[in-house]
Short mmCIF file of C-alpha atoms in Angstrom, two decimals:
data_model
loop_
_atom_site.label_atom_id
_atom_site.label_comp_id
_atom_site.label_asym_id
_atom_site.label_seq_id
_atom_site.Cartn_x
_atom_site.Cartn_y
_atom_site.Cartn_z
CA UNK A 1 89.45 95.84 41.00
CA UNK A 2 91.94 93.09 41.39
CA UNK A 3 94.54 92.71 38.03
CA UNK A 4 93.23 89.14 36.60
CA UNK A 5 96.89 88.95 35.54
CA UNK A 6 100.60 89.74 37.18
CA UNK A 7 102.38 93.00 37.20
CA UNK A 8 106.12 93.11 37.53
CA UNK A 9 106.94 95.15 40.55
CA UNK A 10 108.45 98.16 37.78
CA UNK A 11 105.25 97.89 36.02
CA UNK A 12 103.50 98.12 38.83
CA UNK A 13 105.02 101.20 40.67
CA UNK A 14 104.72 103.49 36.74
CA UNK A 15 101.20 102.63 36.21
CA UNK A 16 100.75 103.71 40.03
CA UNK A 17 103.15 106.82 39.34
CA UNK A 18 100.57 107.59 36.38
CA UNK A 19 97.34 107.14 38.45
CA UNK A 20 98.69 109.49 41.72
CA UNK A 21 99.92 112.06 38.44
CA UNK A 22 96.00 112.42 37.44
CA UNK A 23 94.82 112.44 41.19
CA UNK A 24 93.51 109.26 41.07
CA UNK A 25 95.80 108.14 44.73
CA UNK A 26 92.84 106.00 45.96
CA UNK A 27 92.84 103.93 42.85
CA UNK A 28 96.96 103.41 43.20
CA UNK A 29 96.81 102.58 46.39
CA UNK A 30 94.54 99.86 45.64
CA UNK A 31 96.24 98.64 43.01
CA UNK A 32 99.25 98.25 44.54
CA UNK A 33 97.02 96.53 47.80
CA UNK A 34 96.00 93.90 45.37
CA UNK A 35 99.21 93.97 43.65
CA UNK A 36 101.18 92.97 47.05
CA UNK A 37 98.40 90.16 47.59
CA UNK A 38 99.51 87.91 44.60
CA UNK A 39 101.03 84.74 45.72
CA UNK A 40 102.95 85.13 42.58
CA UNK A 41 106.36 87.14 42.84
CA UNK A 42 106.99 87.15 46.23
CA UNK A 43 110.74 86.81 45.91
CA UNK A 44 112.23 90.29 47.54
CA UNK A 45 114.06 92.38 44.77
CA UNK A 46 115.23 96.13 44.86
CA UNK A 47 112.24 97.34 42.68
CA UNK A 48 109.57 95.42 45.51
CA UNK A 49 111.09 97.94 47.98
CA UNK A 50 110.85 101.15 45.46
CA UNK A 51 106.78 99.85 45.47
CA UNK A 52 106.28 98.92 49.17
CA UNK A 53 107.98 102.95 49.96
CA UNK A 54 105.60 104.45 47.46
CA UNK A 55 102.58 102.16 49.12
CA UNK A 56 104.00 103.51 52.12
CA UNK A 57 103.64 106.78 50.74
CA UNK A 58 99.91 106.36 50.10
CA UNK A 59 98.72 104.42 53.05
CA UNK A 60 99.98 107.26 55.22
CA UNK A 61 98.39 110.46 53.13
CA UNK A 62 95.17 108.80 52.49
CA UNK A 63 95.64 107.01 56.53
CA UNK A 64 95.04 103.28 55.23
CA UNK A 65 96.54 101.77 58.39
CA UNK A 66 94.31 98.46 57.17
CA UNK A 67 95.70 98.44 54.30
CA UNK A 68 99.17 98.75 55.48
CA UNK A 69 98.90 96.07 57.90
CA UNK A 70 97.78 93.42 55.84
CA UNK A 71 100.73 94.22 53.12
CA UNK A 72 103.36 94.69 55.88
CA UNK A 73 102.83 90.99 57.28
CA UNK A 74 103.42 89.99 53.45
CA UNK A 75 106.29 91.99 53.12
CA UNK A 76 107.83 90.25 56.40
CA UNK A 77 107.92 87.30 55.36
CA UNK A 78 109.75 87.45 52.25
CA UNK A 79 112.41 89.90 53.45
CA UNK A 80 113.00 88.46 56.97
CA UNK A 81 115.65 86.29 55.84
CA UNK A 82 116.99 87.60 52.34
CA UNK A 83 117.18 91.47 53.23
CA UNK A 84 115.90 92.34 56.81
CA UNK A 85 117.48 95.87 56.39
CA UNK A 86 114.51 96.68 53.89
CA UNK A 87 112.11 95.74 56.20
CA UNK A 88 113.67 98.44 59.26
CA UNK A 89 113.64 100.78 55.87
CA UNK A 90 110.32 100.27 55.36
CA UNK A 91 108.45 100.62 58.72
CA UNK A 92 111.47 103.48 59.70
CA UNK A 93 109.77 105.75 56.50
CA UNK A 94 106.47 104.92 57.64
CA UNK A 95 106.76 106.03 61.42
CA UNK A 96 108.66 109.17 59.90
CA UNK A 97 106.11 110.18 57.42
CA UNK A 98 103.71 109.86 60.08
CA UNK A 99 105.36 111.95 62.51
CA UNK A 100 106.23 114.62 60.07
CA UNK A 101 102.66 114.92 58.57
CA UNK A 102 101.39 114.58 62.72
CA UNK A 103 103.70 117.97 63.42
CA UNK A 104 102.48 119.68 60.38
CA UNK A 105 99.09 119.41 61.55
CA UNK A 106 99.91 120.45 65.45
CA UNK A 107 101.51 123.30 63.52
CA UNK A 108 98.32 123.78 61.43
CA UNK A 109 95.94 123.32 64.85
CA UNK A 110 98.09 126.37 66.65
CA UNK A 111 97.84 128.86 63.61
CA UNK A 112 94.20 128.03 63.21
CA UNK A 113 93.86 129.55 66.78
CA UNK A 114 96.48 132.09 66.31
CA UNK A 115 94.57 133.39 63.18
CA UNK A 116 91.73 133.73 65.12
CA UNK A 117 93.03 135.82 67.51
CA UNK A 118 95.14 138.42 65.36
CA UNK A 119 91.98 139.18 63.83
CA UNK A 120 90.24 140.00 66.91
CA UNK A 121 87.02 138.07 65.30
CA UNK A 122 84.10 138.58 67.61
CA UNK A 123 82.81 134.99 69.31
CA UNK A 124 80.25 133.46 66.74
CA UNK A 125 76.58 132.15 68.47
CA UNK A 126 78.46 128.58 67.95
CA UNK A 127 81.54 129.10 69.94
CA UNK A 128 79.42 131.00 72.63
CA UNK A 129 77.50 127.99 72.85
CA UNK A 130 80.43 125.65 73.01
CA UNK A 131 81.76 127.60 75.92
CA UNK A 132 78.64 127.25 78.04
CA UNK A 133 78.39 123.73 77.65
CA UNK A 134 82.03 122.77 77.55
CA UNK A 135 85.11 123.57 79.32
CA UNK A 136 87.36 123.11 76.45
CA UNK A 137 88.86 126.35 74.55
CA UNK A 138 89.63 127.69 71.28
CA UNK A 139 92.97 125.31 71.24
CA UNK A 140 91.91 122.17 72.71
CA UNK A 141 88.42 122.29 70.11
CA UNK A 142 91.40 122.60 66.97
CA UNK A 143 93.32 120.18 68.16
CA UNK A 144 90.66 117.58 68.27
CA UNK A 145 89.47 118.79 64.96
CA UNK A 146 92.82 118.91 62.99
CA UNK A 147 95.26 116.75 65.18
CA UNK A 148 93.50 114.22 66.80
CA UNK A 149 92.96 112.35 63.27
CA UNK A 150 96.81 112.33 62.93
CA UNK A 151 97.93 111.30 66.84
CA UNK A 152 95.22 108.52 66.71
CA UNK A 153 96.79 107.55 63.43
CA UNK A 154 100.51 107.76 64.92
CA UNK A 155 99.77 105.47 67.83
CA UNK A 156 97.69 102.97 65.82
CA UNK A 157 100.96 102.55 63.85
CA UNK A 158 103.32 102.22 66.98
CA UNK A 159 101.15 99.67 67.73
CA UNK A 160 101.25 98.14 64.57
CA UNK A 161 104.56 98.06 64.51
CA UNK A 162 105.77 97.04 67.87
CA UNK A 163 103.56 93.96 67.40
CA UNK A 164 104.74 93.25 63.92
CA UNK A 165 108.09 92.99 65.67
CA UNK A 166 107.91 91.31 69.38
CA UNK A 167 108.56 87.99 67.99
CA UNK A 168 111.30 88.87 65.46
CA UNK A 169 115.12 88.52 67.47
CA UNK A 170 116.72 89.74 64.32
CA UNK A 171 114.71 93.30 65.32
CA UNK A 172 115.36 93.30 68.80
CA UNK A 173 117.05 96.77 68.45
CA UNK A 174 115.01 98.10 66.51
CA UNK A 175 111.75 97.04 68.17
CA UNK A 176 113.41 99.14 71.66
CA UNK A 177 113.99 101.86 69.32
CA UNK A 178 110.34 102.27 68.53
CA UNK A 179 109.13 101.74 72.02
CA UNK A 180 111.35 104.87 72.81
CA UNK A 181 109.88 106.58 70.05
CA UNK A 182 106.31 106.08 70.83
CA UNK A 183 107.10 106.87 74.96
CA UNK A 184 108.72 110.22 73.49
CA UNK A 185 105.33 110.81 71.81
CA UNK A 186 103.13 110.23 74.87
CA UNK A 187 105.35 112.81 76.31
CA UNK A 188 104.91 115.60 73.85
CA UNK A 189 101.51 115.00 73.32
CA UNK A 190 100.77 114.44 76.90
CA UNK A 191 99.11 110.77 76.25
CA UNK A 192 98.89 109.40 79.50
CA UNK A 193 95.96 106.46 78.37
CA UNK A 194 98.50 105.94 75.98
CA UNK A 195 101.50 105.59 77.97
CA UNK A 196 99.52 103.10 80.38
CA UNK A 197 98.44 100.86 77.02
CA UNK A 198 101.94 101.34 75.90
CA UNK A 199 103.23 100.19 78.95
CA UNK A 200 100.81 96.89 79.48
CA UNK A 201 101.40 96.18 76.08
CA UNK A 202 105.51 96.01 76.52
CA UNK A 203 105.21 94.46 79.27
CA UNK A 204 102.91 91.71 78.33
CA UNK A 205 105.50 91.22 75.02
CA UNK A 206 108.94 90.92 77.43
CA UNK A 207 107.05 88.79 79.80
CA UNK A 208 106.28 86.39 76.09
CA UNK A 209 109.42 86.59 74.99
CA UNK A 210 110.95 85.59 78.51
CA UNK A 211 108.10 82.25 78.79
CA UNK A 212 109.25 81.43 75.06
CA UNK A 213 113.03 81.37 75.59
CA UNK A 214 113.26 80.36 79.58
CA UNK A 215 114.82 77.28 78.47
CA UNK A 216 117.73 79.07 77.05
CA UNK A 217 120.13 81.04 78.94
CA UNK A 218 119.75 85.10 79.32
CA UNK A 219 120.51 86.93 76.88
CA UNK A 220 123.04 90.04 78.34
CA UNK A 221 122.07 92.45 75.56
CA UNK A 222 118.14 91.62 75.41
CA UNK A 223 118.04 92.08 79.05
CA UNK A 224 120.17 95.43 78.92
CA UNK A 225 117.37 96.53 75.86
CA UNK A 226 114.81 95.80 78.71
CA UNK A 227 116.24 97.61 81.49
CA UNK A 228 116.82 100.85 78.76
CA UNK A 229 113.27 100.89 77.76
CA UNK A 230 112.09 100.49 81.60
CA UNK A 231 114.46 103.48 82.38
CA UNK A 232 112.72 105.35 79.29
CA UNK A 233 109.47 104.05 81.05
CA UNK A 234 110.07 105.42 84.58
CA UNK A 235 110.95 109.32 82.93
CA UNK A 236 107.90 109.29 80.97
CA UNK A 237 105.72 108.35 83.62
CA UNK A 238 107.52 111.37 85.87
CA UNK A 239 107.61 113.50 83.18
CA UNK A 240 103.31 112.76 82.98
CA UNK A 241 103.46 112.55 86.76
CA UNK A 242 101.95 109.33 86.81
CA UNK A 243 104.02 108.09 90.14
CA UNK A 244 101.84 105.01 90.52
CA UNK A 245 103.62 103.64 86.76
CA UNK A 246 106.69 105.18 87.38
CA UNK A 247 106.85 102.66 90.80
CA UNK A 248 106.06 99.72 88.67
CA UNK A 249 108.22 100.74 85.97
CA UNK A 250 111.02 100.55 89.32
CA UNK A 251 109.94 97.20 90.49
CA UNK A 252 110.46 96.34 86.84
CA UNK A 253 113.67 97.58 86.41
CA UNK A 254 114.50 95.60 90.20
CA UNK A 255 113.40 92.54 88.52
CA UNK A 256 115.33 92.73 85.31
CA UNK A 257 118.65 93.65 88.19
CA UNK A 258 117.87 90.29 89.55
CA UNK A 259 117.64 88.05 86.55
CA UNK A 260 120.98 90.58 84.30
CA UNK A 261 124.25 89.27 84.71
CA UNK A 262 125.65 92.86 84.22
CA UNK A 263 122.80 94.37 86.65
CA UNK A 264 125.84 95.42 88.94
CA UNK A 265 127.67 97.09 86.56
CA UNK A 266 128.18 100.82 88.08
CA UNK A 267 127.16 103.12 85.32
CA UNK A 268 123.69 100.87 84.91
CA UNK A 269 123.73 101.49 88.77
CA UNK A 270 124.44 105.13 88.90
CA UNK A 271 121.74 105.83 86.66
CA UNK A 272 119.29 104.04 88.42
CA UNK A 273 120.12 104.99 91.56
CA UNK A 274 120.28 108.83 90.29
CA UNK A 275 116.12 108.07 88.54
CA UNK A 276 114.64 106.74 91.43
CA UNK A 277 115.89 108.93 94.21
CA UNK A 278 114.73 111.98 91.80
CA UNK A 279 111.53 109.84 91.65
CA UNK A 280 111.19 109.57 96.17
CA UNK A 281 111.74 113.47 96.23
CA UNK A 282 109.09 114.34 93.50
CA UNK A 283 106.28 111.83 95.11
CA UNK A 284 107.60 113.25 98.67
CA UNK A 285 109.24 110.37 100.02
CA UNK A 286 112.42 112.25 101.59
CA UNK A 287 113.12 109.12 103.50
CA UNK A 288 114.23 107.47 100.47
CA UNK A 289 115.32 109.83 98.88
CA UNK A 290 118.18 110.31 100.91
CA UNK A 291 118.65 107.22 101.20
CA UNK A 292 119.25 106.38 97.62
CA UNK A 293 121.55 109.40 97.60
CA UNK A 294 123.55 107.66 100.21
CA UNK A 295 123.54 104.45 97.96
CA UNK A 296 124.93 106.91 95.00
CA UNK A 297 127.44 108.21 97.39
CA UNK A 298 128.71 104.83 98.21
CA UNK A 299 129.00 103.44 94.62
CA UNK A 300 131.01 106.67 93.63
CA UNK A 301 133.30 105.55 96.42
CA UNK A 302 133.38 101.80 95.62
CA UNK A 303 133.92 102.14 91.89
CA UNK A 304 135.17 105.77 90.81
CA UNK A 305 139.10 105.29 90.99
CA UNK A 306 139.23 109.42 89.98
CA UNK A 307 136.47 111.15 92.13
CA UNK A 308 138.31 114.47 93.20
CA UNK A 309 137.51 116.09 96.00
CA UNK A 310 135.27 118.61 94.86
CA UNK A 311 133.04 116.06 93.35
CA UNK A 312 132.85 114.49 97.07
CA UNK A 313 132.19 117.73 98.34
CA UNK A 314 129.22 118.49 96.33
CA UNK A 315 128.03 115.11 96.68
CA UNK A 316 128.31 115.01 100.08
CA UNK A 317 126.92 118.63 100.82
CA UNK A 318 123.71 117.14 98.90
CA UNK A 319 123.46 113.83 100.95
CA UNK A 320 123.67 115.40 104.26
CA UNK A 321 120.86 118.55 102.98
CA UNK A 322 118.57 115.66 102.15
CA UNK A 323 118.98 113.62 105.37
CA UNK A 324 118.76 116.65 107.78
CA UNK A 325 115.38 117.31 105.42
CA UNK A 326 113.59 113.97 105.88
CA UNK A 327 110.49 115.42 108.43
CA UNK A 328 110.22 114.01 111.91
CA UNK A 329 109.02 111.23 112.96
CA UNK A 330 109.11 110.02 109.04
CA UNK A 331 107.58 106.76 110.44
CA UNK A 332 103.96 108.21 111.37
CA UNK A 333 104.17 110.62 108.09
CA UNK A 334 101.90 109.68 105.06
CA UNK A 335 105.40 109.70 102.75
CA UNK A 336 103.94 109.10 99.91
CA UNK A 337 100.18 110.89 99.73
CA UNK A 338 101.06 110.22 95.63
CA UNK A 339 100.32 106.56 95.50
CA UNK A 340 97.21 104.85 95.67
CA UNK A 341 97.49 101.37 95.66
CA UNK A 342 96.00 100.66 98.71
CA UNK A 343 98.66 99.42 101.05
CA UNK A 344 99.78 100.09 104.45
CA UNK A 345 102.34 102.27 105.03
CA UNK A 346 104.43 99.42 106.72
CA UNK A 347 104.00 97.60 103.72
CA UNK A 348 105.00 99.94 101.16
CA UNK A 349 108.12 101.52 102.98
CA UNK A 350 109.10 97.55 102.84
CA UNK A 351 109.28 97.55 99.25
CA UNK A 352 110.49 100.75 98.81
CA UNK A 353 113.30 99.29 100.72
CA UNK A 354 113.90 96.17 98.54
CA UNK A 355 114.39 98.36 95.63
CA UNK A 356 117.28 100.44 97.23
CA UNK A 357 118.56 96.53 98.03
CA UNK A 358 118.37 97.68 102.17
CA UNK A 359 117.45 94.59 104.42
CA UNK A 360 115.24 96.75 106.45
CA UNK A 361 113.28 99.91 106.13
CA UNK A 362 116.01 103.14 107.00
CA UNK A 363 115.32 105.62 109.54
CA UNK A 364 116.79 109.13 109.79
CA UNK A 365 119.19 108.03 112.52
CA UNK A 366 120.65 105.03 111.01
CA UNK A 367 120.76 107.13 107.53
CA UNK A 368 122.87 109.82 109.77
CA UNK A 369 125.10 107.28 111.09
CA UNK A 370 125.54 105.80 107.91
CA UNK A 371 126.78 108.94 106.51
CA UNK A 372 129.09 110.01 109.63
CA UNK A 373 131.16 106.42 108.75
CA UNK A 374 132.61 108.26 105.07
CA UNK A 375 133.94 110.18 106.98
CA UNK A 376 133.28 113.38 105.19
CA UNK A 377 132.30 115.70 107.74
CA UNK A 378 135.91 117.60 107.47
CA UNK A 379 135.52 118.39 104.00
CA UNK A 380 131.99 120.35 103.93
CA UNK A 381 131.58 123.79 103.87
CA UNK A 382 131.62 125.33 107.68
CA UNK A 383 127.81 126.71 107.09
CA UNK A 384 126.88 122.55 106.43
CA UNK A 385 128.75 121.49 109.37
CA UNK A 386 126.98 123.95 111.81
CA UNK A 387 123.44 123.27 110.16
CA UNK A 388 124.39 119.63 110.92
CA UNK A 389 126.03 120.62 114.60
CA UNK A 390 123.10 122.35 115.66
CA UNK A 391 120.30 120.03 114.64
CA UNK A 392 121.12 116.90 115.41
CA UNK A 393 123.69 117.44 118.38
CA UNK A 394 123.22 120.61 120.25
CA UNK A 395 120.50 122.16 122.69
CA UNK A 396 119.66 125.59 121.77
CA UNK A 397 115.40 126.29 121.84
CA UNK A 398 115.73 129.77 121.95
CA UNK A 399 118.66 130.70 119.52
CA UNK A 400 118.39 127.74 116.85
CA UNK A 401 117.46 129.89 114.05
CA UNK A 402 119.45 132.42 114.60
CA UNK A 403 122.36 129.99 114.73
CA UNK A 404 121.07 128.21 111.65
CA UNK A 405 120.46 131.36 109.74
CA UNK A 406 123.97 131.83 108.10
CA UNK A 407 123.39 127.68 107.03
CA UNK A 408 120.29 128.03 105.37
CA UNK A 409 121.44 131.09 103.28
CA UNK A 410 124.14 129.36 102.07
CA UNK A 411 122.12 126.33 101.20
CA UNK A 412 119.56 128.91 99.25
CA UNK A 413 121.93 130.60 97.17
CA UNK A 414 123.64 126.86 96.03
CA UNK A 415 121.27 125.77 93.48
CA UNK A 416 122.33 122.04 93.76
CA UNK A 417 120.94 122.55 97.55
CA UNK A 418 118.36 124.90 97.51
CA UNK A 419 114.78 122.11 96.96
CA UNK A 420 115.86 121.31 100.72
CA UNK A 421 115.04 124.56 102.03
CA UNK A 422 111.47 124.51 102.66
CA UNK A 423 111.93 121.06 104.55
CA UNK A 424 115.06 122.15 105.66
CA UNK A 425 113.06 125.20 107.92
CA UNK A 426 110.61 122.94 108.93
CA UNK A 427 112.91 120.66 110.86
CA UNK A 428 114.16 123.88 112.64
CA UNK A 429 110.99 124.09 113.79
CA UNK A 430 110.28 120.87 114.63
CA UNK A 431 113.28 120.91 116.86
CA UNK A 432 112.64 124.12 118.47
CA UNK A 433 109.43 122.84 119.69
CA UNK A 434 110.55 120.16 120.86
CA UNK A 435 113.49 121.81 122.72
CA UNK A 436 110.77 124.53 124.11
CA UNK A 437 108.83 121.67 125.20
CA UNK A 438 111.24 120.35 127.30
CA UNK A 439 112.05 123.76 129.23
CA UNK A 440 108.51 125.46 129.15
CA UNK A 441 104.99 124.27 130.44
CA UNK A 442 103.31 127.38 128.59
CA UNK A 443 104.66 129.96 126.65
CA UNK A 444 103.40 133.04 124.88
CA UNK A 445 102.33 131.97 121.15
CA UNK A 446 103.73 135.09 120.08
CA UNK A 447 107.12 134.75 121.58
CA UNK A 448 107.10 130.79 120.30
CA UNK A 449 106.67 132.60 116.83
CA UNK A 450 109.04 134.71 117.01
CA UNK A 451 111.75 131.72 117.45
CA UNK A 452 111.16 130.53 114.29
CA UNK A 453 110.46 133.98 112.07
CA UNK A 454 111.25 132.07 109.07
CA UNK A 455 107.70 131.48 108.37
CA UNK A 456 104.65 133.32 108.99
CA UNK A 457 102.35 132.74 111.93
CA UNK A 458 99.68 130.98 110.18
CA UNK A 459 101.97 128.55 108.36
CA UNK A 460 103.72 127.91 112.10
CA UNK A 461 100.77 127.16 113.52
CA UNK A 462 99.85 124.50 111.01
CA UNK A 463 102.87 122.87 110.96
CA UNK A 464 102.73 122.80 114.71
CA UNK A 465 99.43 121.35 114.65
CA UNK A 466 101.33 118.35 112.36
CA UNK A 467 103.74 118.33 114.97
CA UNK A 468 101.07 117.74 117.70
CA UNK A 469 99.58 114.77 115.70
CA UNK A 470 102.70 113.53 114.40
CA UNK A 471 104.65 113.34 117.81
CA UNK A 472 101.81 112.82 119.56
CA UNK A 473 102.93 115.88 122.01
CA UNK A 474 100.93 116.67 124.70
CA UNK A 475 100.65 120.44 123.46
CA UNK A 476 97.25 122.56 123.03
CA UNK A 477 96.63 125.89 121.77
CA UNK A 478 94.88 128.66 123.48
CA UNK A 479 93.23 130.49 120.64
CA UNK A 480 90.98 132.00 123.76
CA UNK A 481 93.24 133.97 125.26
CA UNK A 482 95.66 134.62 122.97
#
């Protein structure tokens, strides 16, 4: 029942000391509810922060997130000027106790399952029944039993809190430190309809904030807060392998670039440069890839005064292994089978393009001649040099692996090099057909084979079939006869 008089803050947090002591939690967490409602009082002192942490306390065992909300907004607006440290104080203990009672009960959802299992309990008629009618298992029926409560609880209070604070500049640090708390949850709990409302909802509070102020001039650090979080954004959405976000989380990023004063500052660079070209070789667009590698290369010559040579080296090895690893023709390839948004190819490579800042859309050829003007060649290792020799400038159908052979060792033992293999062979092959084609009208399938041995038979024949689409090569296979 609502107190029909007022309660000093002290008197307030004993009597609710004395109702948690006798188990009555419920009736203290009301109390103070009603308490924090008064009109009366609400002047901020030390002892209104003591009660608002024990509140805190109760609203998170008993999961009152109502209750907290409606005393939170309160609490805003009478510390928001006099002491705007309590109020980071109070919403940083209530994440924390959330998080910390959310573990304890993934803890408490993994022993439930491991007890089951030590004691080799036979299935019961209701779990045999659950397993007929529902793919889920042992783990994924405790964890929606004993932690889904507490996530559900954890990201209603992200929320809660990230909209308490969109509006608030004197939080602006601490609002981006609770957007990268809540992306490091969808992570760990794998929350990917979280991540996309997490997203939207970010995005639809910088794009806000941006109508509110556009009178004003930019703000450096509030537009280096929003480039952070989008960088946060695009390795949670890779780490969830949701490529689709992690591309709009890049356009993002782009768009911040063009509006930041300090957008060409090289570390900010480096690291984006270093995300999204990790980003084109996980959603199979080599293309790019190499070519924001070449863009990393190029800013570690513009603006790295030290660089020593080894760091060129290695750099350098890793640019020319991902160019001489983009397929052939990239053009006609679907690059980037991962996305779905319904575009043309022509269309997409375009943009892709903008967000490396390239005029036009690269090809293999101009990325190779781009590369040959650093004029790094001299410095690689010998096994690089005749990889690159024998691929791009020699003619040898009938003796290209074997003259390769040597290279691609080398790149497979260096561990930096060794994710461009598998494209890396392919290439080989490509060329070799392409060679053979040029001296032969027919030869023996068999003997073809045997020119590339670093794959087996079946796997050569479908990447020749690719080949035969791809290059459009006048080539047919005589499955008859052979």
């Amino acid at each position: 029942m609502p107190p029909n008089y007022y309660l000093k803050p002290e008197t307030a947090l004993s009597k609710a000391k004395e109702l948690i002591k006798v188990g009555k939690k419920q009736n203290a967490l009301e109390m103070l509810y009603e308490m924090m409602k008064l009109k009366r009082g609400r002047v901020w002192h030390k002892n209104l922060q003591d009660l608002m942490v024990l509140f805190v306390d109760l609203c998170v065992e008993l999961r009152k997130n109502i209750y907290f909300r409606k005393v939170i907004y309160l609490y805003k607006s009478m510390v928001v000027q006099e002491c705007p440290q309590s109020m980071e104080l109070v919403l940083d203990h209530y994440l924390s106790s959330i998080k910390k009672l959310t573990e304890e009960a993934h803890q408490k959802s993994k022993d439930a399952v491991l007890d089951i299992e030590d004691l080799d309990a036979l299935d019961t008629p209701e779990s045999l029944m659950l397993n007929a009618v529902t793919t889920e298992g042992v783990q994924d029926r405790s964890d929606k039993a004993i932690l889904g409560p507490w996530l559900r609880f954890l990201w209603e209070s992200y929320r809660l809190v990230l909209d308490l604070l969109r509006t608030m500049s004197k939080f602006e640090g601490f609002y981006y430190g609770i957007a990268l708390e809540a992306y490091d949850f969808c992570i760990k709990y794998g929350r990917k309809n979280e991540f996309k409302k997490l997203t939207e909802a970010l995005r639809v509070h910088s794009t806000r904030n941006q109508w509110q102020s556009n009178q004003q001039p930019p703000n450096p650090e509030l537009q280096s807060l929003q480039i952070r979080i989008r960088m946060k954004q695009l390795d949670s959405a890779m780490d969830l392998e949701m490529y689709n976000d992690a591309f709009r989380a890049v356009e993002d990023i782009w768009g911040f670039f063009a509006l930041s004063k300090k957008a060409g500052k090289s570390l900010v660079m480096k690291e984006y440069y270093t995300r999204i070209s990790d980003l084109f070789f996980r959603s199979g667009s080599h293309l790019f890839h190499a070519a924001a590698l070449l863009k990393l290369m190029n800013l570690s010559k513009e603006h790295k005064k030290t660089i020593t040579i080894e760091e060129i080296t290695t750099q350098a090895s890793q640019v020319l292994c991902a160019i001489l690893a983009i397929p052939l023709p990239q053009e006609r390839l679907n690059f980037d089978k991962l996305l779905t948004s319904g575009e043309s190819n022509a269309a997409k490579m375009k943009s892709l393009a903008v967000l490396l800042g390239l005029p036009t859309v690269p090809t293999r050829q101009t990325l190779i001649r781009d590369f040959l003007a650093f004029r790094v060649m001299n410095i690689l290792p010998q096994e690089l040099r005749k990889l690159f020799a024998v691929l791009e400038t020699e003619f040898q159908p009938l003796k290209m692996y074997e003259l390769i052979r040597p290279s691609l060792e080398f790149v497979k033992a260096q561990p930096e090099l060794s994710s461009y293999l598998t494209n890396l062979e392919e290439v080989c092959i490509a060329k070799t057909v392409l060679q053979v084609s040029q001296v032969f009208r027919s030869i023996d399938f068999d003997h073809l084979c045997s020119l590339c041995p670093m794959v087996p038979p079946i796997k050569f024949e479908r990447i020749l079939v690719e080949l035969i689409h791809n290059l459009e090569l006048p080539i047919r296979i005589d499955h008859r006869n052979q």
